[in-house]
Amino acid sequence: ETGVTQTPRHLVMGMTNKKSLKCEQHLGHNAMYWYKQSAKKPLELMFVYNFKEQTENNSVPSRFSPECPNSSHLFLHLHTLQPEDSALYLCASSQELEGNIQYFGAGTRLSVL
Amino acid sequence: KQEVTQIPAALSVPEGENLVLNCSFTDSAIYNLQWFRQDPGKGLTSLLLIQSSQREQTSGRLNASLDKSSGRSTLYIAASQPGDSATYLCAVEGTGNQFYFGTGTSLTVIP
């Protein structure tokens, strides 16, 4: 158990659906991240939140919408996705005072039909 | 933009061998470099973090080195075991909590 929990573990959705991914960290960290991992490509950092404030948005399409209601929870809202959005979505958290070591959840495997 | 490259992409070794994984990055202005392990279908587990002012870090059979000026890091695994089979990724941290990952080295240790 890494202390970072992601739900659901698997998700299949159509292009017109709306769904949300959830991430919760029990480590008392101040920063949380969303990553996308596609086959044979490096992990892509999507969003960064520091103390609940979004600090980075790496040119992610607006069909991905993050939400960070508090420092322990992070959501990724999905709507009108494309098949190429199918990937493993990973959440991570870190604490700057601990050198920003990233602690990852197990990920949500998303398939867009 | 920072680019991280890992060589080789895949590696297969017999149990007991010592091995070296390589990571290179294009921009030396980094805060730290981390090595991770990823098992199939799982998230990443942090193995070692080297601050930009450090040259190496050790944890058990793992030793990671960092040469920031040349943009290189190596992960040395001593006396490899079948349980070490996984994908190993390196990542560098730049400004603004930006993390850049390589595509990983898939390691198979044959019993």
PDB file of C-alpha atoms in Angstrom:
ATOM      1  CA  GLU A   1       0.000   0.000   0.000  1.00  0.00           C
ATOM      2  CA  THR A   2       1.661   3.220  -1.138  1.00  0.00           C
ATOM      3  CA  GLY A   3      -0.645   5.606   0.697  1.00  0.00           C
ATOM      4  CA  VAL A   4      -2.100   6.878  -2.585  1.00  0.00           C
ATOM      5  CA  THR A   5      -5.409   5.300  -3.595  1.00  0.00           C
ATOM      6  CA  GLN A   6      -7.007   5.610  -7.019  1.00  0.00           C
ATOM      7  CA  THR A   7     -10.508   4.604  -8.034  1.00  0.00           C
ATOM      8  CA  PRO A   8     -11.744   3.062 -10.173  1.00  0.00           C
ATOM      9  CA  ARG A   9      -8.927   0.722 -11.230  1.00  0.00           C
ATOM     10  CA  HIS A  10     -10.518   0.137 -14.637  1.00  0.00           C
ATOM     11  CA  LEU A  11     -12.945   2.256 -16.621  1.00  0.00           C
ATOM     12  CA  VAL A  12     -14.552   1.785 -20.012  1.00  0.00           C
ATOM     13  CA  MET A  13     -16.469   4.698 -21.429  1.00  0.00           C
ATOM     14  CA  GLY A  14     -17.994   5.879 -24.655  1.00  0.00           C
ATOM     15  CA  MET A  15     -16.993   9.113 -26.312  1.00  0.00           C
ATOM     16  CA  THR A  16     -20.146  10.881 -25.138  1.00  0.00           C
ATOM     17  CA  ASN A  17     -19.949   9.798 -21.493  1.00  0.00           C
ATOM     18  CA  LYS A  18     -18.921  11.858 -18.499  1.00  0.00           C
ATOM     19  CA  LYS A  19     -16.904  10.136 -15.788  1.00  0.00           C
ATOM     20  CA  SER A  20     -14.510  11.071 -12.988  1.00  0.00           C
ATOM     21  CA  LEU A  21     -11.313   9.562 -11.667  1.00  0.00           C
ATOM     22  CA  LYS A  22     -10.567   9.897  -7.973  1.00  0.00           C
ATOM     23  CA  CYS A  23      -7.287  10.028  -6.101  1.00  0.00           C
ATOM     24  CA  GLU A  24      -6.776  10.177  -2.344  1.00  0.00           C
ATOM     25  CA  GLN A  25      -3.500  10.434  -0.462  1.00  0.00           C
ATOM     26  CA  HIS A  26      -3.046   9.579   3.204  1.00  0.00           C
ATOM     27  CA  LEU A  27       0.531  10.856   3.486  1.00  0.00           C
ATOM     28  CA  GLY A  28      -0.005  14.479   4.480  1.00  0.00           C
ATOM     29  CA  HIS A  29       1.646  15.719   1.292  1.00  0.00           C
ATOM     30  CA  ASN A  30       1.125  19.205  -0.098  1.00  0.00           C
ATOM     31  CA  ALA A  31       1.423  18.482  -3.830  1.00  0.00           C
ATOM     32  CA  MET A  32      -0.636  16.182  -6.067  1.00  0.00           C
ATOM     33  CA  TYR A  33      -0.226  15.290  -9.730  1.00  0.00           C
ATOM     34  CA  TRP A  34      -2.059  13.677 -12.637  1.00  0.00           C
ATOM     35  CA  TYR A  35      -0.011  11.757 -15.220  1.00  0.00           C
ATOM     36  CA  LYS A  36      -0.955   9.965 -18.427  1.00  0.00           C
ATOM     37  CA  GLN A  37       0.963   6.820 -19.386  1.00  0.00           C
ATOM     38  CA  SER A  38       0.499   5.574 -22.948  1.00  0.00           C
ATOM     39  CA  ALA A  39       2.193   2.554 -24.471  1.00  0.00           C
ATOM     40  CA  LYS A  40       5.811   3.181 -25.504  1.00  0.00           C
ATOM     41  CA  LYS A  41       5.666   6.857 -24.521  1.00  0.00           C
ATOM     42  CA  PRO A  42       7.120   8.588 -21.472  1.00  0.00           C
ATOM     43  CA  LEU A  43       4.830   9.492 -18.621  1.00  0.00           C
ATOM     44  CA  GLU A  44       3.231  12.838 -19.415  1.00  0.00           C
ATOM     45  CA  LEU A  45       2.611  15.237 -16.561  1.00  0.00           C
ATOM     46  CA  MET A  46      -0.887  16.695 -16.991  1.00  0.00           C
ATOM     47  CA  PHE A  47      -1.668  18.775 -13.916  1.00  0.00           C
ATOM     48  CA  VAL A  48       0.037  19.834 -10.695  1.00  0.00           C
ATOM     49  CA  TYR A  49      -1.640  21.088  -7.540  1.00  0.00           C
ATOM     50  CA  ASN A  50       0.261  22.657  -4.668  1.00  0.00           C
ATOM     51  CA  PHE A  51      -1.695  23.356  -1.474  1.00  0.00           C
ATOM     52  CA  LYS A  52      -4.923  22.889  -3.473  1.00  0.00           C
ATOM     53  CA  GLU A  53      -3.923  25.485  -6.057  1.00  0.00           C
ATOM     54  CA  GLN A  54      -3.268  24.418  -9.621  1.00  0.00           C
ATOM     55  CA  THR A  55       0.257  25.433 -10.504  1.00  0.00           C
ATOM     56  CA  GLU A  56       0.763  23.656 -13.817  1.00  0.00           C
ATOM     57  CA  ASN A  57      -1.412  22.719 -16.762  1.00  0.00           C
ATOM     58  CA  ASN A  58       0.726  21.192 -19.449  1.00  0.00           C
ATOM     59  CA  SER A  59      -1.408  22.071 -22.486  1.00  0.00           C
ATOM     60  CA  VAL A  60      -3.973  19.425 -21.662  1.00  0.00           C
ATOM     61  CA  PRO A  61      -7.190  19.470 -23.754  1.00  0.00           C
ATOM     62  CA  SER A  62     -10.215  20.934 -21.999  1.00  0.00           C
ATOM     63  CA  ARG A  63     -12.025  17.593 -22.124  1.00  0.00           C
ATOM     64  CA  PHE A  64      -9.868  16.798 -19.066  1.00  0.00           C
ATOM     65  CA  SER A  65     -10.855  18.899 -16.065  1.00  0.00           C
ATOM     66  CA  PRO A  66      -9.041  18.566 -12.720  1.00  0.00           C
ATOM     67  CA  GLU A  67     -10.450  19.398  -9.313  1.00  0.00           C
ATOM     68  CA  CYS A  68      -8.655  19.545  -5.969  1.00  0.00           C
ATOM     69  CA  PRO A  69     -11.148  20.231  -3.157  1.00  0.00           C
ATOM     70  CA  ASN A  70      -8.536  19.751  -0.429  1.00  0.00           C
ATOM     71  CA  SER A  71      -4.908  18.716  -0.114  1.00  0.00           C
ATOM     72  CA  SER A  72      -5.824  15.012   0.232  1.00  0.00           C
ATOM     73  CA  HIS A  73      -8.165  14.577  -2.727  1.00  0.00           C
ATOM     74  CA  LEU A  74      -7.751  15.050  -6.442  1.00  0.00           C
ATOM     75  CA  PHE A  75     -10.246  14.377  -9.205  1.00  0.00           C
ATOM     76  CA  LEU A  76      -9.989  14.203 -12.970  1.00  0.00           C
ATOM     77  CA  HIS A  77     -13.304  14.847 -14.711  1.00  0.00           C
ATOM     78  CA  LEU A  78     -13.606  13.386 -18.187  1.00  0.00           C
ATOM     79  CA  HIS A  79     -16.059  14.317 -20.939  1.00  0.00           C
ATOM     80  CA  THR A  80     -16.301  13.731 -24.682  1.00  0.00           C
ATOM     81  CA  LEU A  81     -13.025  11.826 -24.751  1.00  0.00           C
ATOM     82  CA  GLN A  82     -11.389  10.402 -27.860  1.00  0.00           C
ATOM     83  CA  PRO A  83     -10.113   6.845 -28.400  1.00  0.00           C
ATOM     84  CA  GLU A  84      -6.533   8.158 -28.275  1.00  0.00           C
ATOM     85  CA  ASP A  85      -7.181   9.171 -24.659  1.00  0.00           C
ATOM     86  CA  SER A  86      -7.158   5.495 -23.711  1.00  0.00           C
ATOM     87  CA  ALA A  87      -4.226   5.071 -21.315  1.00  0.00           C
ATOM     88  CA  LEU A  88      -3.195   4.448 -17.726  1.00  0.00           C
ATOM     89  CA  TYR A  89      -3.871   7.546 -15.630  1.00  0.00           C
ATOM     90  CA  LEU A  90      -1.641   7.822 -12.610  1.00  0.00           C
ATOM     91  CA  CYS A  91      -1.965  10.046  -9.579  1.00  0.00           C
ATOM     92  CA  ALA A  92       1.004  10.959  -7.415  1.00  0.00           C
ATOM     93  CA  SER A  93       1.706  13.071  -4.357  1.00  0.00           C
ATOM     94  CA  SER A  94       4.837  14.563  -2.838  1.00  0.00           C
ATOM     95  CA  GLN A  95       6.098  16.756  -0.045  1.00  0.00           C
ATOM     96  CA  GLU A  96       8.622  19.439  -0.905  1.00  0.00           C
ATOM     97  CA  LEU A  97      10.344  19.108   2.467  1.00  0.00           C
ATOM     98  CA  GLU A  98      10.968  15.435   1.644  1.00  0.00           C
ATOM     99  CA  GLY A  99      12.734  16.277  -1.609  1.00  0.00           C
ATOM    100  CA  ASN A 100       9.552  15.885  -3.658  1.00  0.00           C
ATOM    101  CA  ILE A 101       9.834  12.094  -3.778  1.00  0.00           C
ATOM    102  CA  GLN A 102       6.828  11.062  -5.806  1.00  0.00           C
ATOM    103  CA  TYR A 103       4.446   8.461  -4.372  1.00  0.00           C
ATOM    104  CA  PHE A 104       2.186   6.934  -6.991  1.00  0.00           C
ATOM    105  CA  GLY A 105      -1.182   5.257  -6.910  1.00  0.00           C
ATOM    106  CA  ALA A 106      -1.843   2.044  -8.848  1.00  0.00           C
ATOM    107  CA  GLY A 107      -3.551   3.962 -11.645  1.00  0.00           C
ATOM    108  CA  THR A 108      -6.835   3.826 -13.537  1.00  0.00           C
ATOM    109  CA  ARG A 109      -6.776   1.916 -16.820  1.00  0.00           C
ATOM    110  CA  LEU A 110      -9.085   3.892 -19.109  1.00  0.00           C
ATOM    111  CA  SER A 111     -10.499   2.595 -22.379  1.00  0.00           C
ATOM    112  CA  VAL A 112     -12.477   4.961 -24.605  1.00  0.00           C
ATOM    113  CA  LEU A 113     -14.670   3.230 -27.166  1.00  0.00           C
TER     114      LEU A 113
ATOM    115  CA  LYS B   1      12.157  21.298 -23.350  1.00  0.00           C
ATOM    116  CA  GLN B   2      13.791  18.659 -21.166  1.00  0.00           C
ATOM    117  CA  GLU B   3      14.167  15.249 -22.808  1.00  0.00           C
ATOM    118  CA  VAL B   4      15.019  12.094 -20.904  1.00  0.00           C
ATOM    119  CA  THR B   5      16.385   9.014 -22.642  1.00  0.00           C
ATOM    120  CA  GLN B   6      16.918   5.540 -21.222  1.00  0.00           C
ATOM    121  CA  ILE B   7      19.140   2.913 -22.745  1.00  0.00           C
ATOM    122  CA  PRO B   8      18.695   0.030 -23.256  1.00  0.00           C
ATOM    123  CA  ALA B   9      14.936  -0.237 -23.776  1.00  0.00           C
ATOM    124  CA  ALA B  10      15.024  -3.873 -22.700  1.00  0.00           C
ATOM    125  CA  LEU B  11      17.556  -6.044 -20.930  1.00  0.00           C
ATOM    126  CA  SER B  12      17.627  -9.732 -20.093  1.00  0.00           C
ATOM    127  CA  VAL B  13      20.247 -11.148 -17.709  1.00  0.00           C
ATOM    128  CA  PRO B  14      20.815 -14.396 -15.786  1.00  0.00           C
ATOM    129  CA  GLU B  15      20.257 -14.346 -12.051  1.00  0.00           C
ATOM    130  CA  GLY B  16      23.244 -13.167 -10.034  1.00  0.00           C
ATOM    131  CA  GLU B  17      24.656 -10.776 -12.609  1.00  0.00           C
ATOM    132  CA  ASN B  18      25.454  -7.175 -11.826  1.00  0.00           C
ATOM    133  CA  LEU B  19      23.909  -4.712 -14.258  1.00  0.00           C
ATOM    134  CA  VAL B  20      23.790  -1.024 -15.148  1.00  0.00           C
ATOM    135  CA  LEU B  21      20.858   0.970 -16.465  1.00  0.00           C
ATOM    136  CA  ASN B  22      21.477   4.322 -18.124  1.00  0.00           C
ATOM    137  CA  CYS B  23      19.553   7.581 -18.126  1.00  0.00           C
ATOM    138  CA  SER B  24      20.466  10.802 -19.912  1.00  0.00           C
ATOM    139  CA  PHE B  25      18.824  14.218 -19.907  1.00  0.00           C
ATOM    140  CA  THR B  26      19.300  17.269 -22.095  1.00  0.00           C
ATOM    141  CA  ASP B  27      18.957  20.153 -19.629  1.00  0.00           C
ATOM    142  CA  SER B  28      21.299  20.082 -16.636  1.00  0.00           C
ATOM    143  CA  ALA B  29      19.194  22.625 -14.682  1.00  0.00           C
ATOM    144  CA  ILE B  30      17.480  20.047 -12.519  1.00  0.00           C
ATOM    145  CA  TYR B  31      16.556  19.894  -8.836  1.00  0.00           C
ATOM    146  CA  ASN B  32      16.861  16.148  -8.519  1.00  0.00           C
ATOM    147  CA  LEU B  33      16.723  12.826 -10.337  1.00  0.00           C
ATOM    148  CA  GLN B  34      14.646   9.880  -9.237  1.00  0.00           C
ATOM    149  CA  TRP B  35      14.694   6.215 -10.190  1.00  0.00           C
ATOM    150  CA  PHE B  36      11.438   4.284 -10.089  1.00  0.00           C
ATOM    151  CA  ARG B  37      10.332   0.717 -10.535  1.00  0.00           C
ATOM    152  CA  GLN B  38       7.054  -0.221 -12.225  1.00  0.00           C
ATOM    153  CA  ASP B  39       5.581  -3.700 -12.169  1.00  0.00           C
ATOM    154  CA  PRO B  40       3.069  -4.663 -14.886  1.00  0.00           C
ATOM    155  CA  GLY B  41      -0.303  -2.999 -14.396  1.00  0.00           C
ATOM    156  CA  LYS B  42       0.885  -1.157 -11.301  1.00  0.00           C
ATOM    157  CA  GLY B  43       1.922   2.326 -10.329  1.00  0.00           C
ATOM    158  CA  LEU B  44       5.496   3.467  -9.822  1.00  0.00           C
ATOM    159  CA  THR B  45       7.565   2.873  -6.709  1.00  0.00           C
ATOM    160  CA  SER B  46      10.357   5.299  -5.891  1.00  0.00           C
ATOM    161  CA  LEU B  47      13.723   3.565  -5.460  1.00  0.00           C
ATOM    162  CA  LEU B  48      16.247   6.368  -5.054  1.00  0.00           C
ATOM    163  CA  LEU B  49      16.309  10.144  -5.219  1.00  0.00           C
ATOM    164  CA  ILE B  50      19.519  12.063  -5.876  1.00  0.00           C
ATOM    165  CA  GLN B  51      19.527  15.783  -5.188  1.00  0.00           C
ATOM    166  CA  SER B  52      21.279  17.926  -7.792  1.00  0.00           C
ATOM    167  CA  SER B  53      24.121  18.612  -5.329  1.00  0.00           C
ATOM    168  CA  GLN B  54      24.750  14.907  -4.728  1.00  0.00           C
ATOM    169  CA  ARG B  55      26.774  12.423  -6.760  1.00  0.00           C
ATOM    170  CA  GLU B  56      25.246   9.133  -5.671  1.00  0.00           C
ATOM    171  CA  GLN B  57      22.738   7.366  -3.448  1.00  0.00           C
ATOM    172  CA  THR B  58      22.656   3.781  -2.244  1.00  0.00           C
ATOM    173  CA  SER B  59      19.873   1.543  -0.998  1.00  0.00           C
ATOM    174  CA  GLY B  60      20.638  -2.122  -0.428  1.00  0.00           C
ATOM    175  CA  ARG B  61      21.744  -3.656  -3.728  1.00  0.00           C
ATOM    176  CA  LEU B  62      20.961  -0.465  -5.642  1.00  0.00           C
ATOM    177  CA  ASN B  63      23.356   2.377  -6.312  1.00  0.00           C
ATOM    178  CA  ALA B  64      22.471   5.417  -8.389  1.00  0.00           C
ATOM    179  CA  SER B  65      24.960   8.000  -9.611  1.00  0.00           C
ATOM    180  CA  LEU B  66      24.432  11.454 -11.053  1.00  0.00           C
ATOM    181  CA  ASP B  67      26.704  13.531 -13.281  1.00  0.00           C
ATOM    182  CA  LYS B  68      24.660  16.667 -13.757  1.00  0.00           C
ATOM    183  CA  SER B  69      27.156  18.457 -15.968  1.00  0.00           C
ATOM    184  CA  SER B  70      27.129  15.669 -18.548  1.00  0.00           C
ATOM    185  CA  GLY B  71      23.415  14.962 -18.127  1.00  0.00           C
ATOM    186  CA  ARG B  72      23.800  11.336 -17.109  1.00  0.00           C
ATOM    187  CA  SER B  73      22.708   8.968 -14.381  1.00  0.00           C
ATOM    188  CA  THR B  74      23.232   5.263 -13.893  1.00  0.00           C
ATOM    189  CA  LEU B  75      21.408   2.733 -11.751  1.00  0.00           C
ATOM    190  CA  TYR B  76      23.602  -0.162 -10.677  1.00  0.00           C
ATOM    191  CA  ILE B  77      21.894  -3.338  -9.483  1.00  0.00           C
ATOM    192  CA  ALA B  78      24.143  -5.849  -7.758  1.00  0.00           C
ATOM    193  CA  ALA B  79      23.553  -9.604  -7.687  1.00  0.00           C
ATOM    194  CA  SER B  80      20.299  -9.429  -9.649  1.00  0.00           C
ATOM    195  CA  GLN B  81      17.336 -11.611  -8.610  1.00  0.00           C
ATOM    196  CA  PRO B  82      14.185 -12.703 -10.498  1.00  0.00           C
ATOM    197  CA  GLY B  83      12.190 -10.382  -8.223  1.00  0.00           C
ATOM    198  CA  ASP B  84      14.067  -7.457  -9.753  1.00  0.00           C
ATOM    199  CA  SER B  85      12.240  -8.053 -13.046  1.00  0.00           C
ATOM    200  CA  ALA B  86      10.262  -4.874 -13.776  1.00  0.00           C
ATOM    201  CA  THR B  87      10.443  -1.669 -15.785  1.00  0.00           C
ATOM    202  CA  TYR B  88      12.838   0.916 -14.384  1.00  0.00           C
ATOM    203  CA  LEU B  89      12.174   4.593 -15.076  1.00  0.00           C
ATOM    204  CA  CYS B  90      14.177   7.682 -14.355  1.00  0.00           C
ATOM    205  CA  ALA B  91      12.739  11.156 -13.946  1.00  0.00           C
ATOM    206  CA  VAL B  92      14.210  14.617 -13.460  1.00  0.00           C
ATOM    207  CA  GLU B  93      12.546  17.501 -11.686  1.00  0.00           C
ATOM    208  CA  GLY B  94      12.723  20.957 -13.224  1.00  0.00           C
ATOM    209  CA  THR B  95      11.244  24.255 -12.090  1.00  0.00           C
ATOM    210  CA  GLY B  96       7.584  24.516 -11.110  1.00  0.00           C
ATOM    211  CA  ASN B  97       7.153  20.911  -9.950  1.00  0.00           C
ATOM    212  CA  GLN B  98       7.737  19.747 -13.521  1.00  0.00           C
ATOM    213  CA  PHE B  99       8.784  16.113 -13.796  1.00  0.00           C
ATOM    214  CA  TYR B 100      10.158  14.592 -17.006  1.00  0.00           C
ATOM    215  CA  PHE B 101      10.282  10.834 -17.408  1.00  0.00           C
ATOM    216  CA  GLY B 102      12.162   8.479 -19.690  1.00  0.00           C
ATOM    217  CA  THR B 103      10.420   5.603 -21.470  1.00  0.00           C
ATOM    218  CA  GLY B 104      12.035   3.071 -19.170  1.00  0.00           C
ATOM    219  CA  THR B 105      14.178  -0.048 -19.332  1.00  0.00           C
ATOM    220  CA  SER B 106      12.326  -3.349 -19.145  1.00  0.00           C
ATOM    221  CA  LEU B 107      14.464  -5.750 -17.103  1.00  0.00           C
ATOM    222  CA  THR B 108      14.060  -9.523 -17.045  1.00  0.00           C
ATOM    223  CA  VAL B 109      16.188 -11.574 -14.656  1.00  0.00           C
ATOM    224  CA  ILE B 110      16.246 -15.224 -15.673  1.00  0.00           C
ATOM    225  CA  PRO B 111      16.386 -17.795 -12.850  1.00  0.00           C
TER     226      PRO B 111
END
